[in-house]
PDB file of C-alpha atoms in Angstrom:
ATOM      1  CA  ASP A  10      -9.072 -11.070 -15.726  1.00 64.00           C
ATOM      2  CA  THR A  11      -6.544  -8.736 -13.783  1.00 70.00           C
ATOM      3  CA  ALA A  12      -7.461  -6.010 -12.292  1.00 89.00           C
ATOM      4  CA  VAL A  13      -4.750  -3.612 -12.396  1.00 93.00           C
ATOM      5  CA  SER A  14      -1.879  -3.761 -13.856  1.00 94.00           C
ATOM      6  CA  GLN A  15       1.722  -2.314 -14.540  1.00 95.00           C
ATOM      7  CA  THR A  16       4.412  -3.281 -17.185  1.00 95.00           C
ATOM      8  CA  PRO A  17       7.190  -3.784 -16.651  1.00 96.00           C
ATOM      9  CA  LYS A  18       7.483  -6.077 -14.141  1.00 93.00           C
ATOM     10  CA  TYR A  19      11.237  -5.445 -14.158  1.00 95.00           C
ATOM     11  CA  LEU A  20      12.821  -2.790 -15.319  1.00 96.00           C
ATOM     12  CA  VAL A  21      17.134  -2.061 -15.282  1.00 97.00           C
ATOM     13  CA  THR A  22      18.471   0.857 -16.042  1.00 97.00           C
ATOM     14  CA  GLN A  23      21.833   2.565 -16.144  1.00 97.00           C
ATOM     15  CA  MET A  24      21.987   6.366 -14.182  1.00 97.00           C
ATOM     16  CA  GLY A  25      20.676   9.123 -16.378  1.00 97.00           C
ATOM     17  CA  ASN A  26      17.932   7.847 -18.940  1.00 97.00           C
ATOM     18  CA  ASP A  27      14.485   8.336 -19.253  1.00 97.00           C
ATOM     19  CA  LYS A  28      11.983   5.520 -18.326  1.00 97.00           C
ATOM     20  CA  SER A  29       8.536   4.653 -18.375  1.00 97.00           C
ATOM     21  CA  ILE A  30       6.167   2.827 -15.812  1.00 97.00           C
ATOM     22  CA  LYS A  31       2.875   1.935 -16.806  1.00 97.00           C
ATOM     23  CA  CYS A  32      -0.423   1.181 -15.077  1.00 97.00           C
ATOM     24  CA  GLU A  33      -3.524   0.096 -16.419  1.00 96.00           C
ATOM     25  CA  GLN A  34      -7.124  -0.465 -14.121  1.00 95.00           C
ATOM     26  CA  ASN A  35     -10.149  -1.945 -16.078  1.00 95.00           C
ATOM     27  CA  LEU A  36     -12.033  -1.825 -12.844  1.00 92.00           C
ATOM     28  CA  GLY A  37     -13.587   1.336 -14.029  1.00 90.00           C
ATOM     29  CA  HIS A  38     -11.732   3.161 -10.993  1.00 90.00           C
ATOM     30  CA  ASP A  39     -11.853   7.330 -11.513  1.00 87.00           C
ATOM     31  CA  THR A  40      -8.813   7.618  -9.118  1.00 88.00           C
ATOM     32  CA  MET A  41      -5.456   5.834  -9.327  1.00 91.00           C
ATOM     33  CA  TYR A  42      -2.457   6.272  -7.314  1.00 91.00           C
ATOM     34  CA  TRP A  43       1.209   5.641  -7.569  1.00 93.00           C
ATOM     35  CA  TYR A  44       3.846   4.773  -4.345  1.00 93.00           C
ATOM     36  CA  LYS A  45       6.791   4.044  -4.327  1.00 94.00           C
ATOM     37  CA  GLN A  46       7.893   1.323  -1.664  1.00 92.00           C
ATOM     38  CA  ASP A  47      12.186   1.214  -0.654  1.00 89.00           C
ATOM     39  CA  SER A  48      14.878  -1.226   0.087  1.00 86.00           C
ATOM     40  CA  LYS A  49      12.977  -1.417   3.461  1.00 84.00           C
ATOM     41  CA  LYS A  50       9.718  -2.009   2.680  1.00 83.00           C
ATOM     42  CA  PHE A  51       8.743   1.414   3.520  1.00 87.00           C
ATOM     43  CA  LEU A  52       5.839   2.847   1.435  1.00 89.00           C
ATOM     44  CA  LYS A  53       4.887   6.374   0.763  1.00 89.00           C
ATOM     45  CA  ILE A  54       1.868   7.828  -1.994  1.00 89.00           C
ATOM     46  CA  MET A  55       3.644  10.560  -5.043  1.00 91.00           C
ATOM     47  CA  PHE A  56       0.767  10.897  -6.965  1.00 86.00           C
ATOM     48  CA  SER A  57      -3.061  10.613  -7.247  1.00 87.00           C
ATOM     49  CA  TYR A  58      -5.125  11.380 -10.037  1.00 85.00           C
ATOM     50  CA  ASN A  59      -8.270  11.623 -10.044  1.00 83.00           C
ATOM     51  CA  ASN A  60     -10.199  11.912 -13.768  1.00 78.00           C
ATOM     52  CA  LYS A  61      -7.013  12.509 -15.164  1.00 76.00           C
ATOM     53  CA  GLU A  62      -6.814  15.418 -12.632  1.00 78.00           C
ATOM     54  CA  LEU A  63      -4.109  15.549 -10.161  1.00 81.00           C
ATOM     55  CA  ILE A  64      -5.388  15.782  -6.713  1.00 76.00           C
ATOM     56  CA  ILE A  65      -2.422  15.100  -5.534  1.00 72.00           C
ATOM     57  CA  ASN A  66       1.614  15.802  -5.525  1.00 73.00           C
ATOM     58  CA  GLU A  67       3.909  14.601  -2.610  1.00 74.00           C
ATOM     59  CA  THR A  68       7.450  16.287  -2.361  1.00 77.00           C
ATOM     60  CA  VAL A  69       8.145  13.494  -5.016  1.00 86.00           C
ATOM     61  CA  PRO A  70      11.472  15.096  -7.316  1.00 89.00           C
ATOM     62  CA  ASN A  71      10.379  16.960 -10.855  1.00 89.00           C
ATOM     63  CA  ARG A  72      11.836  14.444 -12.712  1.00 94.00           C
ATOM     64  CA  PHE A  73       8.697  11.918 -12.073  1.00 93.00           C
ATOM     65  CA  SER A  74       6.121  12.933 -14.287  1.00 91.00           C
ATOM     66  CA  PRO A  75       1.969  11.233 -14.605  1.00 90.00           C
ATOM     67  CA  LYS A  76       0.837  11.202 -17.667  1.00 91.00           C
ATOM     68  CA  SER A  77      -2.848  10.098 -17.449  1.00 90.00           C
ATOM     69  CA  PRO A  78      -4.213   9.549 -20.967  1.00 90.00           C
ATOM     70  CA  ASP A  79      -7.660   8.495 -20.008  1.00 90.00           C
ATOM     71  CA  LYS A  80      -8.823   7.206 -16.538  1.00 87.00           C
ATOM     72  CA  ALA A  81      -8.121   3.672 -16.925  1.00 93.00           C
ATOM     73  CA  HIS A  82      -4.311   4.539 -17.182  1.00 94.00           C
ATOM     74  CA  LEU A  83      -2.023   6.465 -15.296  1.00 94.00           C
ATOM     75  CA  ASN A  84       2.151   5.998 -16.525  1.00 95.00           C
ATOM     76  CA  LEU A  85       4.718   7.350 -14.747  1.00 95.00           C
ATOM     77  CA  HIS A  86       7.488   8.796 -16.867  1.00 96.00           C
ATOM     78  CA  ILE A  87      11.464   8.858 -14.693  1.00 96.00           C
ATOM     79  CA  ASN A  88      13.806  11.886 -16.384  1.00 96.00           C
ATOM     80  CA  SER A  89      16.816  11.684 -15.335  1.00 97.00           C
ATOM     81  CA  LEU A  90      17.592   8.403 -13.130  1.00 97.00           C
ATOM     82  CA  GLU A  91      19.381   8.341 -10.508  1.00 96.00           C
ATOM     83  CA  LEU A  92      20.625   5.305  -7.672  1.00 96.00           C
ATOM     84  CA  GLY A  93      18.098   6.406  -5.454  1.00 94.00           C
ATOM     85  CA  ASP A  94      14.500   5.879  -7.657  1.00 96.00           C
ATOM     86  CA  SER A  95      15.179   2.197  -7.178  1.00 96.00           C
ATOM     87  CA  ALA A  96      12.386   0.820  -5.626  1.00 95.00           C
ATOM     88  CA  VAL A  97       9.453  -1.384  -6.040  1.00 94.00           C
ATOM     89  CA  TYR A  98       6.392   1.074  -7.564  1.00 96.00           C
ATOM     90  CA  PHE A  99       2.976  -0.052  -7.005  1.00 94.00           C
ATOM     91  CA  CYS A 100      -0.032   1.566  -9.249  1.00 94.00           C
ATOM     92  CA  ALA A 101      -3.360   1.411  -7.091  1.00 92.00           C
ATOM     93  CA  SER A 102      -7.454   2.341  -7.912  1.00 91.00           C
ATOM     94  CA  SER A 103     -10.101   3.096  -6.044  1.00 88.00           C
ATOM     95  CA  GLN A 104     -13.133   4.614  -7.160  1.00 83.00           C
ATOM     96  CA  ASP A 105     -13.919   8.085  -6.490  1.00 69.00           C
ATOM     97  CA  ARG A 106     -12.631  10.209  -3.824  1.00 59.00           C
ATOM     98  CA  ALA A 107     -16.237  11.809  -2.978  1.00 56.00           C
ATOM     99  CA  GLY A 108     -15.317  11.742   0.925  1.00 51.00           C
ATOM    100  CA  VAL A 109     -16.309   7.946   1.595  1.00 60.00           C
ATOM    101  CA  TYR A 110     -14.173   5.643   1.215  1.00 66.00           C
ATOM    102  CA  ASN A 111     -13.455   3.139  -1.225  1.00 72.00           C
ATOM    103  CA  GLU A 112     -11.342   0.103  -1.583  1.00 80.00           C
ATOM    104  CA  GLN A 113      -7.618   0.832  -3.277  1.00 86.00           C
ATOM    105  CA  PHE A 114      -6.671  -1.980  -5.598  1.00 89.00           C
ATOM    106  CA  PHE A 115      -3.279  -2.442  -6.271  1.00 91.00           C
ATOM    107  CA  GLY A 116      -0.838  -3.642  -8.846  1.00 93.00           C
ATOM    108  CA  PRO A 117       1.780  -6.135  -9.129  1.00 91.00           C
ATOM    109  CA  GLY A 118       4.768  -3.331  -8.644  1.00 93.00           C
ATOM    110  CA  THR A 119       7.316  -2.291 -10.921  1.00 96.00           C
ATOM    111  CA  ARG A 120      10.960  -3.635  -9.470  1.00 95.00           C
ATOM    112  CA  LEU A 121      13.417  -0.279 -10.943  1.00 97.00           C
ATOM    113  CA  THR A 122      16.803  -0.454 -10.358  1.00 97.00           C
ATOM    114  CA  VAL A 123      19.168   1.718 -11.022  1.00 97.00           C
ATOM    115  CA  LEU A 124      22.740   1.252 -12.193  1.00 95.00           C
TER     116      LEU A 124
ATOM    117  CA  ALA B  20      -1.033  15.114   8.927  1.00 74.00           C
ATOM    118  CA  GLN B  21      -1.672  11.552   9.966  1.00 79.00           C
ATOM    119  CA  SER B  22       1.593   8.909  10.970  1.00 88.00           C
ATOM    120  CA  VAL B  23       1.327   5.166  11.538  1.00 93.00           C
ATOM    121  CA  THR B  24       3.977   3.389  13.821  1.00 94.00           C
ATOM    122  CA  GLN B  25       4.553  -0.288  13.430  1.00 95.00           C
ATOM    123  CA  LEU B  26       6.138  -1.183  16.517  1.00 91.00           C
ATOM    124  CA  ASP B  27       8.003  -4.694  15.095  1.00 94.00           C
ATOM    125  CA  SER B  28       9.522  -4.769  12.333  1.00 93.00           C
ATOM    126  CA  GLN B  29       9.756  -8.634  12.386  1.00 96.00           C
ATOM    127  CA  VAL B  30       7.691 -11.010  14.482  1.00 97.00           C
ATOM    128  CA  PRO B  31       9.372 -14.568  14.289  1.00 97.00           C
ATOM    129  CA  VAL B  32       6.440 -17.285  15.460  1.00 97.00           C
ATOM    130  CA  PHE B  33       6.074 -21.341  14.905  1.00 97.00           C
ATOM    131  CA  GLU B  34       2.896 -22.722  13.026  1.00 97.00           C
ATOM    132  CA  GLU B  35      -0.083 -23.202  14.883  1.00 97.00           C
ATOM    133  CA  ALA B  36       1.417 -20.338  17.523  1.00 97.00           C
ATOM    134  CA  PRO B  37      -1.109 -17.313  18.293  1.00 97.00           C
ATOM    135  CA  VAL B  38       0.077 -14.050  16.833  1.00 97.00           C
ATOM    136  CA  GLU B  39      -0.449  -9.840  17.484  1.00 97.00           C
ATOM    137  CA  LEU B  40       1.122  -7.604  15.140  1.00 97.00           C
ATOM    138  CA  ARG B  41       1.102  -3.851  16.680  1.00 97.00           C
ATOM    139  CA  CYS B  42       0.139  -0.953  14.791  1.00 97.00           C
ATOM    140  CA  ASN B  43      -0.193   2.830  16.266  1.00 96.00           C
ATOM    141  CA  TYR B  44      -1.522   5.528  14.727  1.00 94.00           C
ATOM    142  CA  SER B  45      -1.989   9.408  14.685  1.00 90.00           C
ATOM    143  CA  SER B  46      -4.493  11.554  12.855  1.00 83.00           C
ATOM    144  CA  SER B  47      -5.840  14.936  14.062  1.00 77.00           C
ATOM    145  CA  VAL B  48      -9.239  13.913  12.328  1.00 78.00           C
ATOM    146  CA  SER B  49     -10.972  10.848  12.210  1.00 79.00           C
ATOM    147  CA  VAL B  50      -9.637   8.160  10.194  1.00 84.00           C
ATOM    148  CA  TYR B  51      -9.862   4.800   7.960  1.00 89.00           C
ATOM    149  CA  LEU B  52      -7.892   1.733   9.201  1.00 92.00           C
ATOM    150  CA  PHE B  53      -6.487  -1.024   7.165  1.00 93.00           C
ATOM    151  CA  TRP B  54      -4.317  -3.978   7.027  1.00 95.00           C
ATOM    152  CA  TYR B  55      -2.671  -4.346   3.910  1.00 94.00           C
ATOM    153  CA  VAL B  56      -0.567  -8.051   3.065  1.00 95.00           C
ATOM    154  CA  GLN B  57       2.286  -8.390   0.716  1.00 92.00           C
ATOM    155  CA  TYR B  58       3.591 -12.653  -0.247  1.00 91.00           C
ATOM    156  CA  PRO B  59       6.531 -12.483  -1.338  1.00 86.00           C
ATOM    157  CA  ASN B  60       7.397 -10.554  -5.672  1.00 80.00           C
ATOM    158  CA  GLN B  61       3.637  -9.780  -5.221  1.00 84.00           C
ATOM    159  CA  GLY B  62       1.048  -6.368  -4.496  1.00 86.00           C
ATOM    160  CA  LEU B  63      -0.334  -5.810  -1.706  1.00 90.00           C
ATOM    161  CA  GLN B  64      -4.154  -6.662  -0.736  1.00 90.00           C
ATOM    162  CA  LEU B  65      -6.171  -6.214   1.451  1.00 90.00           C
ATOM    163  CA  LEU B  66      -6.655  -7.856   4.618  1.00 94.00           C
ATOM    164  CA  LEU B  67      -9.438  -6.583   5.892  1.00 93.00           C
ATOM    165  CA  LYS B  68     -10.773  -3.155   7.411  1.00 91.00           C
ATOM    166  CA  TYR B  69     -12.161  -0.232  10.310  1.00 91.00           C
ATOM    167  CA  LEU B  70     -14.740   2.309   8.293  1.00 86.00           C
ATOM    168  CA  SER B  71     -17.779   2.498  10.483  1.00 84.00           C
ATOM    169  CA  GLY B  72     -19.762   0.353  13.790  1.00 86.00           C
ATOM    170  CA  SER B  73     -18.140  -2.653  15.277  1.00 87.00           C
ATOM    171  CA  THR B  74     -14.187  -1.376  16.575  1.00 89.00           C
ATOM    172  CA  LEU B  75     -14.036  -5.514  15.833  1.00 92.00           C
ATOM    173  CA  VAL B  76     -13.186  -6.524  12.397  1.00 91.00           C
ATOM    174  CA  GLU B  77     -12.416  -9.841  11.023  1.00 90.00           C
ATOM    175  CA  SER B  78     -10.966 -11.167   7.451  1.00 90.00           C
ATOM    176  CA  ILE B  79     -11.667 -14.009   5.855  1.00 83.00           C
ATOM    177  CA  ASN B  80      -8.336 -16.097   6.763  1.00 88.00           C
ATOM    178  CA  GLY B  81      -8.616 -15.949  10.142  1.00 94.00           C
ATOM    179  CA  PHE B  82      -7.450 -12.795  11.333  1.00 96.00           C
ATOM    180  CA  GLU B  83      -9.024 -10.131  13.231  1.00 96.00           C
ATOM    181  CA  ALA B  84      -8.547  -6.364  14.589  1.00 97.00           C
ATOM    182  CA  GLU B  85      -9.548  -3.864  17.054  1.00 95.00           C
ATOM    183  CA  PHE B  86     -10.007  -0.372  16.605  1.00 93.00           C
ATOM    184  CA  ASN B  87      -9.325   1.459  19.752  1.00 93.00           C
ATOM    185  CA  LYS B  88      -9.876   4.817  19.321  1.00 90.00           C
ATOM    186  CA  SER B  89      -8.714   5.767  23.176  1.00 91.00           C
ATOM    187  CA  GLN B  90      -5.527   4.090  22.626  1.00 92.00           C
ATOM    188  CA  THR B  91      -5.857   4.876  19.095  1.00 93.00           C
ATOM    189  CA  SER B  92      -4.025   1.300  17.845  1.00 95.00           C
ATOM    190  CA  PHE B  93      -5.751  -1.227  14.842  1.00 96.00           C
ATOM    191  CA  HIS B  94      -3.468  -4.882  16.170  1.00 97.00           C
ATOM    192  CA  LEU B  95      -3.609  -7.512  14.120  1.00 97.00           C
ATOM    193  CA  ARG B  96      -4.315 -11.476  15.687  1.00 97.00           C
ATOM    194  CA  LYS B  97      -4.719 -14.534  14.460  1.00 97.00           C
ATOM    195  CA  PRO B  98      -5.074 -17.539  17.081  1.00 97.00           C
ATOM    196  CA  SER B  99      -3.107 -20.268  15.002  1.00 97.00           C
ATOM    197  CA  VAL B 100      -1.398 -19.037  12.148  1.00 97.00           C
ATOM    198  CA  HIS B 101       0.058 -20.948   9.177  1.00 96.00           C
ATOM    199  CA  ILE B 102       2.967 -21.012   7.296  1.00 96.00           C
ATOM    200  CA  SER B 103       1.386 -19.577   4.356  1.00 95.00           C
ATOM    201  CA  ASP B 104       0.762 -16.478   6.389  1.00 96.00           C
ATOM    202  CA  THR B 105       4.100 -16.104   6.142  1.00 96.00           C
ATOM    203  CA  ALA B 106       4.841 -11.916   4.211  1.00 96.00           C
ATOM    204  CA  GLU B 107       4.492  -8.683   5.084  1.00 95.00           C
ATOM    205  CA  TYR B 108       1.767  -6.825   6.342  1.00 96.00           C
ATOM    206  CA  PHE B 109       0.809  -2.845   6.613  1.00 95.00           C
ATOM    207  CA  CYS B 110      -0.933  -1.181   8.356  1.00 95.00           C
ATOM    208  CA  ALA B 111      -2.164   1.967   6.911  1.00 93.00           C
ATOM    209  CA  VAL B 112      -5.010   4.979   7.536  1.00 90.00           C
ATOM    210  CA  SER B 113      -6.943   7.059   5.394  1.00 85.00           C
ATOM    211  CA  ARG B 114      -8.582  10.509   6.723  1.00 79.00           C
ATOM    212  CA  ARG B 115     -12.440  10.507   6.096  1.00 68.00           C
ATOM    213  CA  ALA B 116     -12.176  13.110   3.295  1.00 59.00           C
ATOM    214  CA  GLY B 117      -9.979  11.666   0.940  1.00 60.00           C
ATOM    215  CA  ASN B 118      -8.308   8.354  -0.256  1.00 66.00           C
ATOM    216  CA  MET B 119      -4.469   9.066   0.155  1.00 77.00           C
ATOM    217  CA  LEU B 120      -3.038   5.925   2.311  1.00 85.00           C
ATOM    218  CA  THR B 121      -0.325   6.913   4.472  1.00 88.00           C
ATOM    219  CA  PHE B 122       1.267   3.645   5.350  1.00 91.00           C
ATOM    220  CA  GLY B 123       3.244   1.458   8.681  1.00 93.00           C
ATOM    221  CA  GLY B 124       6.772   0.752   8.251  1.00 92.00           C
ATOM    222  CA  GLY B 125       5.678  -2.883   7.887  1.00 94.00           C
ATOM    223  CA  THR B 126       5.923  -6.123   9.864  1.00 96.00           C
ATOM    224  CA  ARG B 127       7.502  -8.890   8.405  1.00 96.00           C
ATOM    225  CA  LEU B 128       5.361 -11.720  10.021  1.00 97.00           C
ATOM    226  CA  MET B 129       7.419 -15.401   9.932  1.00 97.00           C
ATOM    227  CA  VAL B 130       5.669 -18.370  10.505  1.00 97.00           C
ATOM    228  CA  LYS B 131       8.073 -21.300  11.335  1.00 96.00           C
ATOM    229  CA  PRO B 132       7.282 -24.877  11.023  1.00 94.00           C
TER     230      PRO B 132
END
């Protein structure tokens, strides 16, 4: 069974469009994350949610809006897509954030290409 | 805030040769340390981690890393690499108080026959 899944795997779209990437985890974890990996493979955290509550919001344009309908899902909606948004977006999850580290499990990634 | 530096962006090596991938970090607080591996067109997988205790940690596929607090390093080593080890390797740190991972820039390990 897939632990952390993302859809779609590839997303090609035009500048100015609005798109969403979905993430689901079946591990029963409390915390979910979105990371962005740019063309140079540099990975940076964007958001973190714990039990549907936003706990980390790094410096990300407000065109990016995470939505967590329940603790198993964390979707990423992007408005007015720009060329610089082209990247691979990874979803991840972990058990909780109670001050004790718990391993993060990553999804397979969504490659977004903005034309 | 913490940061991670991986000194080598690419490391070419012949099969069965030893390899070391370097990682240095900076942080004002204690951290947890990790190595993740990303095979081509796949997501990241945890390779090994240091949380506490013995400073030498090992993975199931022959990699090991040693936490050196005085040098703020967590270098990854393998005594004999295989073609299948070809991948991107990421060093990461996390503050003890939270789960946010800060990644290094990655090192591409290229194993040649």
